[in-house]
Coordinates of C-alpha atoms in Angstrom, one line a residue:
M296 CA 39.0 -90.9 67.0
A297 CA 40.4 -90.2 70.5
P298 CA 41.4 -86.6 71.2
G299 CA 45.1 -87.4 71.3
A300 CA 45.1 -89.4 68.1
R301 CA 43.1 -86.7 66.4
L302 CA 45.7 -84.0 67.4
L303 CA 48.5 -86.2 66.1
F304 CA 46.6 -86.7 62.9
L305 CA 46.1 -83.0 62.5
L306 CA 49.7 -82.2 63.2
A307 CA 50.8 -84.8 60.6
V308 CA 48.6 -83.3 57.9
W309 CA 49.7 -79.8 58.7
T310 CA 53.3 -80.9 58.3
L311 CA 52.6 -82.5 55.0
A312 CA 50.8 -79.3 53.8
A313 CA 53.7 -77.2 54.9
L314 CA 56.1 -79.4 52.9
A315 CA 53.9 -79.3 49.9
R316 CA 53.9 -75.5 50.0
H317 CA 57.6 -75.1 50.4
G318 CA 58.0 -74.1 46.7
A319 CA 55.0 -71.9 46.7
G320 CA 54.9 -68.2 46.0
K321 CA 55.5 -68.5 42.3
A322 CA 53.8 -66.5 39.5
G323 CA 51.0 -69.0 39.1
D324 CA 49.5 -68.2 42.5
G325 CA 50.4 -64.5 42.4
G326 CA 52.9 -64.9 45.2
W327 CA 50.1 -65.4 47.8
Q328 CA 51.0 -68.9 48.9
R329 CA 54.0 -68.3 51.2
P330 CA 56.3 -70.9 52.8
G331 CA 55.4 -71.5 56.4
P332 CA 52.9 -73.3 58.6
G333 CA 50.5 -75.5 56.6
A334 CA 46.7 -75.0 56.5
P335 CA 44.4 -76.9 58.8
A336 CA 43.6 -80.5 57.9
A337 CA 39.9 -79.8 57.3
L338 CA 40.6 -77.9 54.2
A339 CA 40.2 -80.8 51.8
E340 CA 37.9 -80.1 48.8
E341 CA 34.6 -81.8 48.7
H342 CA 34.5 -84.9 46.5
R343 CA 31.5 -83.7 44.4
C344 CA 30.2 -80.3 43.5
A345 CA 26.5 -80.1 44.1
V346 CA 26.0 -76.8 42.4
E347 CA 25.3 -76.9 38.7
R348 CA 28.0 -75.6 36.4
R349 CA 26.9 -73.9 33.1
G350 CA 29.2 -72.7 30.4
D351 CA 26.5 -71.9 27.9
L352 CA 23.9 -70.1 30.0
S353 CA 22.1 -67.2 28.3
Y354 CA 20.6 -64.3 30.1
S355 CA 17.1 -65.3 29.2
E356 CA 17.7 -68.7 30.7
F357 CA 19.2 -67.1 33.8
V358 CA 16.1 -64.9 34.5
Q359 CA 13.2 -66.8 33.0
Q360 CA 11.4 -69.9 34.1
Y361 CA 10.9 -72.7 31.6
V362 CA 7.3 -74.0 31.9
R363 CA 6.6 -77.4 30.5
P364 CA 3.4 -78.1 28.6
L365 CA 0.4 -78.8 30.8
A366 CA 0.2 -82.3 29.4
L367 CA 3.4 -83.2 31.2
A368 CA 3.2 -84.0 34.9
T369 CA 6.7 -83.0 35.7
P370 CA 7.1 -79.6 37.4
P371 CA 8.6 -76.6 35.6
T372 CA 12.4 -76.0 35.9
P373 CA 13.0 -73.0 38.1
H374 CA 15.0 -70.1 36.9
Y375 CA 18.4 -69.5 38.4
A376 CA 18.1 -65.8 39.2
F377 CA 15.5 -66.2 41.9
S378 CA 15.6 -69.9 42.8
R379 CA 19.0 -71.7 42.9
P380 CA 22.7 -71.1 42.8
V381 CA 24.7 -71.7 39.6
I382 CA 28.3 -71.6 38.7
L383 CA 28.9 -69.6 35.5
Q384 CA 31.8 -70.4 33.3
G385 CA 33.5 -68.5 30.5
L386 CA 31.5 -65.3 30.8
T387 CA 34.4 -62.9 31.3
D388 CA 38.1 -62.6 30.9
N389 CA 39.7 -61.1 34.0
S390 CA 43.3 -62.1 33.3
R391 CA 44.4 -58.4 33.4
F392 CA 42.7 -57.9 36.7
R393 CA 44.3 -61.1 38.0
A394 CA 47.8 -59.9 37.1
L395 CA 47.2 -56.6 39.0
C396 CA 46.1 -58.6 42.1
S397 CA 49.5 -60.4 42.6
R398 CA 51.0 -59.9 46.0
E399 CA 53.8 -57.8 44.7
R400 CA 51.7 -55.5 42.6
L401 CA 49.0 -54.9 45.3
L402 CA 51.6 -54.1 47.9
A403 CA 53.4 -51.7 45.5
S404 CA 50.1 -50.0 44.7
F405 CA 48.2 -50.1 48.0
G406 CA 50.7 -51.0 50.7
D407 CA 50.3 -47.7 52.5
S408 CA 46.5 -47.6 52.1
V409 CA 44.5 -48.1 55.2
V410 CA 42.0 -51.0 54.9
R411 CA 39.1 -51.9 57.2
L412 CA 39.0 -55.4 58.6
S413 CA 35.9 -57.2 59.9
T414 CA 35.6 -60.0 62.4
A415 CA 34.7 -63.3 60.8
N416 CA 31.5 -63.9 62.6
T417 CA 27.9 -63.8 61.3
Y418 CA 27.2 -60.2 62.3
S419 CA 30.7 -58.7 61.9
Y420 CA 30.5 -56.4 64.9
R421 CA 34.1 -55.3 65.3
K422 CA 36.1 -53.2 62.7
V423 CA 39.8 -52.6 62.7
D424 CA 41.7 -50.1 60.5
L425 CA 45.4 -50.7 59.6
P426 CA 47.7 -50.3 56.6
F427 CA 47.2 -52.9 53.9
Q428 CA 50.9 -54.0 54.0
E429 CA 50.6 -54.7 57.8
Y430 CA 47.6 -56.9 57.2
V431 CA 49.3 -58.8 54.4
E432 CA 52.6 -59.3 56.2
H433 CA 51.4 -59.9 59.8
L434 CA 47.8 -61.1 59.8
L435 CA 47.4 -63.1 56.6
Y436 CA 48.1 -66.6 58.0
P437 CA 46.2 -69.9 58.2
Q438 CA 43.1 -69.9 60.5
D439 CA 43.6 -71.2 64.0
P440 CA 40.9 -73.9 64.3
T441 CA 40.3 -72.9 68.0
S442 CA 39.8 -69.2 67.4
L443 CA 36.3 -67.7 67.6
G444 CA 34.9 -65.5 64.9
N445 CA 35.1 -62.3 66.8
D446 CA 38.9 -62.9 67.3
T447 CA 39.5 -63.4 63.6
L448 CA 40.1 -60.4 61.4
Y449 CA 39.2 -60.6 57.8
F450 CA 39.7 -58.2 54.8
F451 CA 36.5 -58.3 52.8
G452 CA 34.1 -55.5 51.9
D453 CA 34.4 -52.0 53.5
N454 CA 36.5 -51.0 50.5
N455 CA 37.5 -47.4 49.8
F456 CA 36.2 -47.3 46.2
S457 CA 37.9 -44.0 45.4
E458 CA 41.3 -45.2 46.7
W459 CA 41.0 -48.6 44.9
A460 CA 39.4 -47.3 41.7
S461 CA 42.5 -47.8 39.7
L462 CA 42.3 -51.6 40.4
F463 CA 38.5 -52.0 40.2
Q464 CA 38.3 -50.3 36.8
H465 CA 40.1 -53.4 35.3
Y466 CA 37.5 -55.9 36.7
S467 CA 34.9 -57.2 34.3
P468 CA 31.8 -58.3 36.3
P469 CA 29.4 -61.0 35.1
P470 CA 27.2 -59.5 32.3
F471 CA 24.0 -60.6 34.0
S472 CA 22.0 -58.2 36.1
L473 CA 18.5 -58.1 37.8
L474 CA 15.9 -55.5 37.1
G475 CA 15.9 -52.7 39.7
T476 CA 19.3 -53.6 41.3
T477 CA 22.6 -51.8 41.4
A478 CA 25.9 -53.6 41.4
A479 CA 28.5 -53.0 44.1
Y480 CA 31.9 -54.6 44.4
S481 CA 33.4 -56.1 47.6
F482 CA 37.0 -57.1 47.3
G483 CA 38.9 -59.3 49.8
I484 CA 42.1 -61.2 50.7
A485 CA 42.2 -63.8 53.4
G486 CA 44.3 -66.7 54.7
A487 CA 43.7 -70.4 54.4
G488 CA 41.0 -71.7 56.7
S489 CA 39.4 -68.3 57.0
G490 CA 35.9 -67.5 55.9
V491 CA 32.5 -66.1 57.0
P492 CA 30.0 -68.3 58.8
F493 CA 26.4 -68.7 57.7
H494 CA 24.5 -65.5 56.8
W495 CA 22.2 -64.2 54.1
H496 CA 21.7 -61.0 52.1
G497 CA 20.7 -60.0 48.6
P498 CA 21.8 -61.8 45.4
G499 CA 25.2 -61.6 44.0
F500 CA 28.2 -63.1 42.2
S501 CA 31.5 -64.3 43.7
E502 CA 34.8 -64.8 41.8
V503 CA 38.1 -66.2 43.1
I504 CA 41.1 -64.4 41.6
Y505 CA 43.8 -66.5 43.4
G506 CA 43.3 -69.5 45.6
R507 CA 40.2 -71.6 46.2
K508 CA 36.9 -70.9 48.1
R509 CA 34.6 -73.6 49.3
W510 CA 30.9 -72.7 49.5
F511 CA 28.1 -74.1 51.7
L512 CA 24.5 -73.0 50.7
Y513 CA 21.0 -73.6 52.1
P514 CA 17.7 -72.2 50.6
P515 CA 16.0 -69.5 52.6
E516 CA 13.4 -71.8 54.1
K517 CA 16.1 -74.2 55.5
T518 CA 18.0 -72.4 58.4
P519 CA 21.3 -74.1 59.1
D520 CA 22.4 -75.2 62.5
F521 CA 25.4 -73.1 63.4
H522 CA 26.8 -70.8 66.1
P523 CA 27.2 -67.2 64.8
N524 CA 30.5 -66.7 66.6
K525 CA 32.2 -69.9 65.5
T526 CA 34.2 -69.9 62.3
T527 CA 33.2 -71.9 59.2
L528 CA 36.3 -74.0 59.9
A529 CA 35.0 -74.9 63.4
W530 CA 31.5 -75.7 61.9
L531 CA 33.1 -77.9 59.3
Q532 CA 35.1 -79.9 61.8
D533 CA 32.5 -80.1 64.6
M534 CA 29.0 -79.9 63.1
Y535 CA 29.2 -81.0 59.5
P536 CA 30.1 -84.6 60.2
T537 CA 27.0 -85.0 62.4
L538 CA 24.6 -83.9 59.6
A539 CA 22.4 -86.5 57.9
P540 CA 22.9 -86.5 54.2
S541 CA 19.5 -84.9 53.7
A542 CA 20.5 -82.1 56.1
R543 CA 23.8 -81.2 54.3
P544 CA 24.1 -78.0 52.3
L545 CA 24.7 -77.6 48.6
E546 CA 28.5 -77.2 48.4
C547 CA 31.2 -76.6 45.8
T548 CA 34.7 -75.3 45.5
V549 CA 35.2 -72.3 43.2
Q550 CA 38.6 -72.3 41.6
A551 CA 40.7 -69.3 40.7
G552 CA 40.1 -67.8 37.3
E553 CA 37.7 -70.5 36.1
Q554 CA 34.2 -69.6 37.1
V555 CA 31.8 -67.3 39.0
L556 CA 29.3 -68.5 41.6
Y557 CA 25.8 -66.9 41.6
F558 CA 23.7 -67.0 44.8
P559 CA 20.1 -65.9 44.9
D560 CA 18.4 -63.5 47.3
R561 CA 18.2 -64.6 50.9
W562 CA 20.1 -67.9 50.4
W563 CA 22.1 -68.9 53.5
H564 CA 25.8 -69.3 52.7
A565 CA 29.1 -69.8 54.5
T566 CA 32.5 -69.7 52.9
L567 CA 35.9 -71.3 53.6
N568 CA 39.1 -70.3 51.9
L569 CA 41.1 -73.4 51.1
D570 CA 44.2 -71.4 50.3
T571 CA 45.3 -67.8 50.9
S572 CA 42.7 -66.3 48.5
V573 CA 42.0 -63.1 46.6
F574 CA 38.4 -62.7 45.6
I575 CA 35.8 -60.2 44.6
S576 CA 32.0 -60.3 44.9
T577 CA 29.4 -58.3 42.9
F578 CA 26.4 -57.6 45.1
L579 CA 23.1 -56.7 43.5
S580 CA 21.0 -54.5 45.7

């Protein structure tokens, strides 16, 4: 598509998105989807989720490897905890926590609290402190597709656990743990089109409270082709279409209030918020 035609196409889709959101901001989305400019056109969900969903997974299945009898030539099925991502359904009920995370209630409880923002690049070099209300009212807007990661401020992690304890005490994390690890929460709120480009760390769980978050995942031995200072949105628009099917990541969209995504240790992952999203991760370290 020629550059001019592509620009017109993007503008048309943004306009439609803005019209679709005109009635947003109701109780069902916690008041986070505000009328205004639409989200970038690249924010369509993937057509097929490549991450397995399990609504009946026991802890023993999560951590153990099922070994088939030696007479069978097929290889054993790897456990999830150390080998592959999985989406867990129906493990917890966080409806109370979700209610407390509405825009109105968070601003009432924490509007004057100072939050620390990180830049949305792989290494998150720059930190900026400002009142939570200022972030919500002035910086929580759809991602500019042309912005670099170090120009994009993002509220995720760096939480003051003492100050936010009254909120976190109502969160029920997934009931699965790994031997020798300690759980730590990381809470965030970010605009449509924002996200963190490819990086890796220890294992953890991620749950969306409001909005939708699209995940892209590669196993540790398969380093993705990306620029650490380009946003996930830029990667999706520019690099993703050039990938051969065999080179594409596992991907899936995690919906609000429905499921928790587990990612194993050292798995590469990038995230993309499809809406203004409220989310919480439980890191195991």
